[in-house]
Amino acid sequence: MTADLLYNDPALVDFYDLVNTGDAELRRCLALAGDAKSVLDLGCGTGQLAAAFADGRAVVGVDPAGAMLDVARRRPAGEHVEWVEGDARTIRIGRTFDLVMLTGHAFQVFLTREDQLAVLGTIAAHLAPGGHFLFDSRNPAVEAWRDWVPERSEEMVSHPRFGMVKGWYDARMEADGIVSYRTWYEVAATGQMLMAESKIAFPSKDEIAAGIEATGLVAESWFGDWEGGAWTPASREIIPFGRLR
């Protein structure tokens, strides 16, 4: 995979926390964590979730983007997390965890079946006996990318450094089932334009379930949203929660 500027350009990374709050995700993850004493957050990004887990737990946050980890280290409670720059397909921490997470739709940046199986293998390799895993992916049947067009996605964001900024997306489904999209930001005061090009996959629930089984994992529950609703074919999210087989 090529480096995505959305996660590697410090100017673009500055927008991440402004447009990705994840409050429902955070609450559900904390509830599902139960009495987990150790947590591995793969694809931790700017560290919102990892830092929230750091109270009384041993937490490791892993991300391939150094610019995201720079933000993570500076956030409140960031000093209580061990931040590691690494690739979720190949990294091996050398210990196991009570909970392994891969949230924020990070599973979708892995475009091939081979890469998806590699990530699931990393999850399995780091699960302690009795531990659980949790990750999310958008349900392709909902076709969320159809809303990622300028006329439906445009919003104004108040940025602490740039002031008011207009943001929008434009997306297209490629012939191979991969969605390509561009993220745009236009600084109102200066007209400065920032843009990143990204690609994500939309594996089906059946494909995800097959990958889970192939890597020695078992999904105990399938959620369709971060409020805890059960998965249905019309759910926006595919969220498996499970353990080692």
PDB file of N, CA and C in Angstrom, residues 21-39 41 47-59 77 81 98-103 132-135 223 226-228 239 241:
ATOM      1  N   THR A  21     -15.406  11.860  15.616  1.00  0.00           N
ATOM      2  CA  THR A  21     -15.549  11.901  17.076  1.00  0.00           C
ATOM      3  C   THR A  21     -15.627  10.509  17.682  1.00  0.00           C
ATOM      4  N   GLY A  22     -16.439   9.617  17.085  1.00  0.00           N
ATOM      5  CA  GLY A  22     -16.482   8.229  17.536  1.00  0.00           C
ATOM      6  C   GLY A  22     -16.976   8.019  18.949  1.00  0.00           C
ATOM      7  N   ASP A  23     -17.903   8.853  19.439  1.00  0.00           N
ATOM      8  CA  ASP A  23     -18.358   8.725  20.820  1.00  0.00           C
ATOM      9  C   ASP A  23     -19.081   7.401  21.066  1.00  0.00           C
ATOM     10  N   ALA A  24     -19.996   7.014  20.161  1.00  0.00           N
ATOM     11  CA  ALA A  24     -20.724   5.756  20.325  1.00  0.00           C
ATOM     12  C   ALA A  24     -19.769   4.570  20.245  1.00  0.00           C
ATOM     13  N   GLU A  25     -18.805   4.656  19.342  1.00  0.00           N
ATOM     14  CA  GLU A  25     -17.788   3.609  19.209  1.00  0.00           C
ATOM     15  C   GLU A  25     -17.003   3.455  20.501  1.00  0.00           C
ATOM     16  N   LEU A  26     -16.596   4.576  21.086  1.00  0.00           N
ATOM     17  CA  LEU A  26     -15.830   4.545  22.329  1.00  0.00           C
ATOM     18  C   LEU A  26     -16.640   3.905  23.448  1.00  0.00           C
ATOM     19  N   ARG A  27     -17.886   4.307  23.589  1.00  0.00           N
ATOM     20  CA  ARG A  27     -18.717   3.748  24.664  1.00  0.00           C
ATOM     21  C   ARG A  27     -18.905   2.246  24.509  1.00  0.00           C
ATOM     22  N   ARG A  28     -19.156   1.779  23.284  1.00  0.00           N
ATOM     23  CA  ARG A  28     -19.377   0.348  23.063  1.00  0.00           C
ATOM     24  C   ARG A  28     -18.099  -0.446  23.290  1.00  0.00           C
ATOM     25  N   CYS A  29     -16.967   0.070  22.839  1.00  0.00           N
ATOM     26  CA  CYS A  29     -15.697  -0.623  23.036  1.00  0.00           C
ATOM     27  C   CYS A  29     -15.373  -0.750  24.518  1.00  0.00           C
ATOM     28  N   LEU A  30     -15.585   0.313  25.263  1.00  0.00           N
ATOM     29  CA  LEU A  30     -15.331   0.265  26.704  1.00  0.00           C
ATOM     30  C   LEU A  30     -16.256  -0.744  27.381  1.00  0.00           C
ATOM     31  N   ALA A  31     -17.519  -0.805  26.949  1.00  0.00           N
ATOM     32  CA  ALA A  31     -18.455  -1.752  27.540  1.00  0.00           C
ATOM     33  C   ALA A  31     -18.053  -3.188  27.228  1.00  0.00           C
ATOM     34  N   LEU A  32     -17.648  -3.440  25.992  1.00  0.00           N
ATOM     35  CA  LEU A  32     -17.270  -4.797  25.591  1.00  0.00           C
ATOM     36  C   LEU A  32     -15.933  -5.226  26.195  1.00  0.00           C
ATOM     37  N   ALA A  33     -15.109  -4.261  26.570  1.00  0.00           N
ATOM     38  CA  ALA A  33     -13.801  -4.589  27.139  1.00  0.00           C
ATOM     39  C   ALA A  33     -13.930  -5.328  28.462  1.00  0.00           C
ATOM     40  N   GLY A  34     -15.015  -5.084  29.185  1.00  0.00           N
ATOM     41  CA  GLY A  34     -15.215  -5.762  30.461  1.00  0.00           C
ATOM     42  C   GLY A  34     -14.058  -5.514  31.410  1.00  0.00           C
ATOM     43  N   ASP A  35     -13.496  -6.597  31.948  1.00  0.00           N
ATOM     44  CA  ASP A  35     -12.400  -6.466  32.902  1.00  0.00           C
ATOM     45  C   ASP A  35     -11.034  -6.662  32.253  1.00  0.00           C
ATOM     46  N   ALA A  36     -10.955  -6.431  30.942  1.00  0.00           N
ATOM     47  CA  ALA A  36      -9.669  -6.566  30.237  1.00  0.00           C
ATOM     48  C   ALA A  36      -8.618  -5.668  30.874  1.00  0.00           C
ATOM     49  N   LYS A  37      -7.464  -6.237  31.163  1.00  0.00           N
ATOM     50  CA  LYS A  37      -6.373  -5.487  31.787  1.00  0.00           C
ATOM     51  C   LYS A  37      -5.299  -5.062  30.793  1.00  0.00           C
ATOM     52  N   SER A  38      -5.346  -5.639  29.602  1.00  0.00           N
ATOM     53  CA  SER A  38      -4.362  -5.284  28.582  1.00  0.00           C
ATOM     54  C   SER A  38      -5.074  -5.157  27.239  1.00  0.00           C
ATOM     55  N   VAL A  39      -4.701  -4.126  26.465  1.00  0.00           N
ATOM     56  CA  VAL A  39      -5.394  -3.802  25.223  1.00  0.00           C
ATOM     57  C   VAL A  39      -4.374  -3.496  24.138  1.00  0.00           C
ATOM     58  N   ASP A  41      -4.446  -1.834  20.425  1.00  0.00           N
ATOM     59  CA  ASP A  41      -5.249  -1.069  19.480  1.00  0.00           C
ATOM     60  C   ASP A  41      -4.477  -0.973  18.171  1.00  0.00           C
ATOM     61  N   GLY A  47      -5.079   8.119  18.384  1.00  0.00           N
ATOM     62  CA  GLY A  47      -5.046   7.601  19.748  1.00  0.00           C
ATOM     63  C   GLY A  47      -6.230   7.912  20.634  1.00  0.00           C
ATOM     64  N   GLN A  48      -7.349   8.359  20.058  1.00  0.00           N
ATOM     65  CA  GLN A  48      -8.516   8.671  20.889  1.00  0.00           C
ATOM     66  C   GLN A  48      -8.933   7.475  21.737  1.00  0.00           C
ATOM     67  N   LEU A  49      -9.080   6.327  21.078  1.00  0.00           N
ATOM     68  CA  LEU A  49      -9.570   5.134  21.773  1.00  0.00           C
ATOM     69  C   LEU A  49      -8.520   4.573  22.718  1.00  0.00           C
ATOM     70  N   ALA A  50      -7.288   4.468  22.259  1.00  0.00           N
ATOM     71  CA  ALA A  50      -6.224   3.900  23.095  1.00  0.00           C
ATOM     72  C   ALA A  50      -6.047   4.701  24.370  1.00  0.00           C
ATOM     73  N   ALA A  51      -6.044   6.027  24.266  1.00  0.00           N
ATOM     74  CA  ALA A  51      -5.858   6.865  25.449  1.00  0.00           C
ATOM     75  C   ALA A  51      -7.024   6.714  26.417  1.00  0.00           C
ATOM     76  N   ALA A  52      -8.237   6.543  25.880  1.00  0.00           N
ATOM     77  CA  ALA A  52      -9.409   6.367  26.751  1.00  0.00           C
ATOM     78  C   ALA A  52      -9.336   5.065  27.533  1.00  0.00           C
ATOM     79  N   PHE A  53      -8.634   4.075  27.005  1.00  0.00           N
ATOM     80  CA  PHE A  53      -8.493   2.785  27.673  1.00  0.00           C
ATOM     81  C   PHE A  53      -7.351   2.765  28.678  1.00  0.00           C
ATOM     82  N   ALA A  54      -6.529   3.800  28.705  1.00  0.00           N
ATOM     83  CA  ALA A  54      -5.273   3.740  29.455  1.00  0.00           C
ATOM     84  C   ALA A  54      -5.441   3.822  30.967  1.00  0.00           C
ATOM     85  N   ASP A  55      -6.611   4.161  31.447  1.00  0.00           N
ATOM     86  CA  ASP A  55      -6.839   4.275  32.888  1.00  0.00           C
ATOM     87  C   ASP A  55      -6.914   2.883  33.514  1.00  0.00           C
ATOM     88  N   GLY A  56      -5.830   2.452  34.145  1.00  0.00           N
ATOM     89  CA  GLY A  56      -5.814   1.169  34.831  1.00  0.00           C
ATOM     90  C   GLY A  56      -5.542  -0.029  33.949  1.00  0.00           C
ATOM     91  N   ARG A  57      -5.209   0.197  32.687  1.00  0.00           N
ATOM     92  CA  ARG A  57      -4.910  -0.910  31.778  1.00  0.00           C
ATOM     93  C   ARG A  57      -3.548  -0.692  31.123  1.00  0.00           C
ATOM     94  N   ALA A  58      -2.934  -1.788  30.701  1.00  0.00           N
ATOM     95  CA  ALA A  58      -1.725  -1.715  29.878  1.00  0.00           C
ATOM     96  C   ALA A  58      -2.173  -1.645  28.423  1.00  0.00           C
ATOM     97  N   VAL A  59      -1.861  -0.545  27.751  1.00  0.00           N
ATOM     98  CA  VAL A  59      -2.369  -0.309  26.397  1.00  0.00           C
ATOM     99  C   VAL A  59      -1.209  -0.069  25.438  1.00  0.00           C
ATOM    100  N   ALA A  77      -3.499  11.775  28.524  1.00  0.00           N
ATOM    101  CA  ALA A  77      -3.305  10.354  28.847  1.00  0.00           C
ATOM    102  C   ALA A  77      -2.441   9.633  27.830  1.00  0.00           C
ATOM    103  N   VAL A  81       0.204   5.352  27.292  1.00  0.00           N
ATOM    104  CA  VAL A  81       0.084   4.356  26.231  1.00  0.00           C
ATOM    105  C   VAL A  81       1.449   4.124  25.598  1.00  0.00           C
ATOM    106  N   ASP A  98      -5.645  -9.021  26.454  1.00  0.00           N
ATOM    107  CA  ASP A  98      -7.013  -9.419  26.764  1.00  0.00           C
ATOM    108  C   ASP A  98      -8.007  -8.914  25.722  1.00  0.00           C
ATOM    109  N   LEU A  99      -7.664  -7.808  25.068  1.00  0.00           N
ATOM    110  CA  LEU A  99      -8.529  -7.247  24.032  1.00  0.00           C
ATOM    111  C   LEU A  99      -7.660  -6.723  22.902  1.00  0.00           C
ATOM    112  N   VAL A 100      -8.006  -7.117  21.668  1.00  0.00           N
ATOM    113  CA  VAL A 100      -7.337  -6.597  20.472  1.00  0.00           C
ATOM    114  C   VAL A 100      -8.403  -5.911  19.622  1.00  0.00           C
ATOM    115  N   MET A 101      -8.182  -4.636  19.323  1.00  0.00           N
ATOM    116  CA  MET A 101      -9.154  -3.840  18.565  1.00  0.00           C
ATOM    117  C   MET A 101      -8.551  -3.357  17.250  1.00  0.00           C
ATOM    118  N   LEU A 102      -9.424  -3.193  16.257  1.00  0.00           N
ATOM    119  CA  LEU A 102      -9.062  -2.578  14.976  1.00  0.00           C
ATOM    120  C   LEU A 102     -10.305  -1.819  14.513  1.00  0.00           C
ATOM    121  N   THR A 103     -10.451  -0.582  14.970  1.00  0.00           N
ATOM    122  CA  THR A 103     -11.685   0.160  14.749  1.00  0.00           C
ATOM    123  C   THR A 103     -11.474   1.311  13.772  1.00  0.00           C
ATOM    124  N   HIS A 132     -10.494 -11.283  23.816  1.00  0.00           N
ATOM    125  CA  HIS A 132     -11.462 -11.004  22.766  1.00  0.00           C
ATOM    126  C   HIS A 132     -10.903 -10.035  21.726  1.00  0.00           C
ATOM    127  N   PHE A 133     -11.464 -10.124  20.523  1.00  0.00           N
ATOM    128  CA  PHE A 133     -11.128  -9.176  19.461  1.00  0.00           C
ATOM    129  C   PHE A 133     -12.389  -8.429  19.051  1.00  0.00           C
ATOM    130  N   LEU A 134     -12.177  -7.272  18.432  1.00  0.00           N
ATOM    131  CA  LEU A 134     -13.270  -6.406  18.009  1.00  0.00           C
ATOM    132  C   LEU A 134     -12.775  -5.564  16.847  1.00  0.00           C
ATOM    133  N   PHE A 135     -13.513  -5.570  15.731  1.00  0.00           N
ATOM    134  CA  PHE A 135     -13.191  -4.649  14.642  1.00  0.00           C
ATOM    135  C   PHE A 135     -14.451  -4.320  13.870  1.00  0.00           C
ATOM    136  N   PHE A 223     -22.458  -7.320  15.495  1.00  0.00           N
ATOM    137  CA  PHE A 223     -23.241  -6.109  15.700  1.00  0.00           C
ATOM    138  C   PHE A 223     -23.382  -5.355  14.374  1.00  0.00           C
ATOM    139  N   TRP A 226     -22.786   0.735  16.435  1.00  0.00           N
ATOM    140  CA  TRP A 226     -22.031   0.909  17.679  1.00  0.00           C
ATOM    141  C   TRP A 226     -22.935   1.133  18.886  1.00  0.00           C
ATOM    142  N   GLU A 227     -24.249   1.118  18.652  1.00  0.00           N
ATOM    143  CA  GLU A 227     -25.182   1.156  19.778  1.00  0.00           C
ATOM    144  C   GLU A 227     -25.468  -0.243  20.316  1.00  0.00           C
ATOM    145  N   GLY A 228     -24.957  -1.266  19.654  1.00  0.00           N
ATOM    146  CA  GLY A 228     -25.131  -2.638  20.119  1.00  0.00           C
ATOM    147  C   GLY A 228     -26.226  -3.408  19.416  1.00  0.00           C
ATOM    148  N   ILE A 239     -19.676  -5.576  12.576  1.00  0.00           N
ATOM    149  CA  ILE A 239     -18.803  -5.490  13.744  1.00  0.00           C
ATOM    150  C   ILE A 239     -18.748  -6.853  14.429  1.00  0.00           C
ATOM    151  N   PHE A 241     -17.327  -9.499  17.168  1.00  0.00           N
ATOM    152  CA  PHE A 241     -16.715  -9.530  18.509  1.00  0.00           C
ATOM    153  C   PHE A 241     -16.538 -11.000  18.851  1.00  0.00           C
TER     154      PHE A 241
END
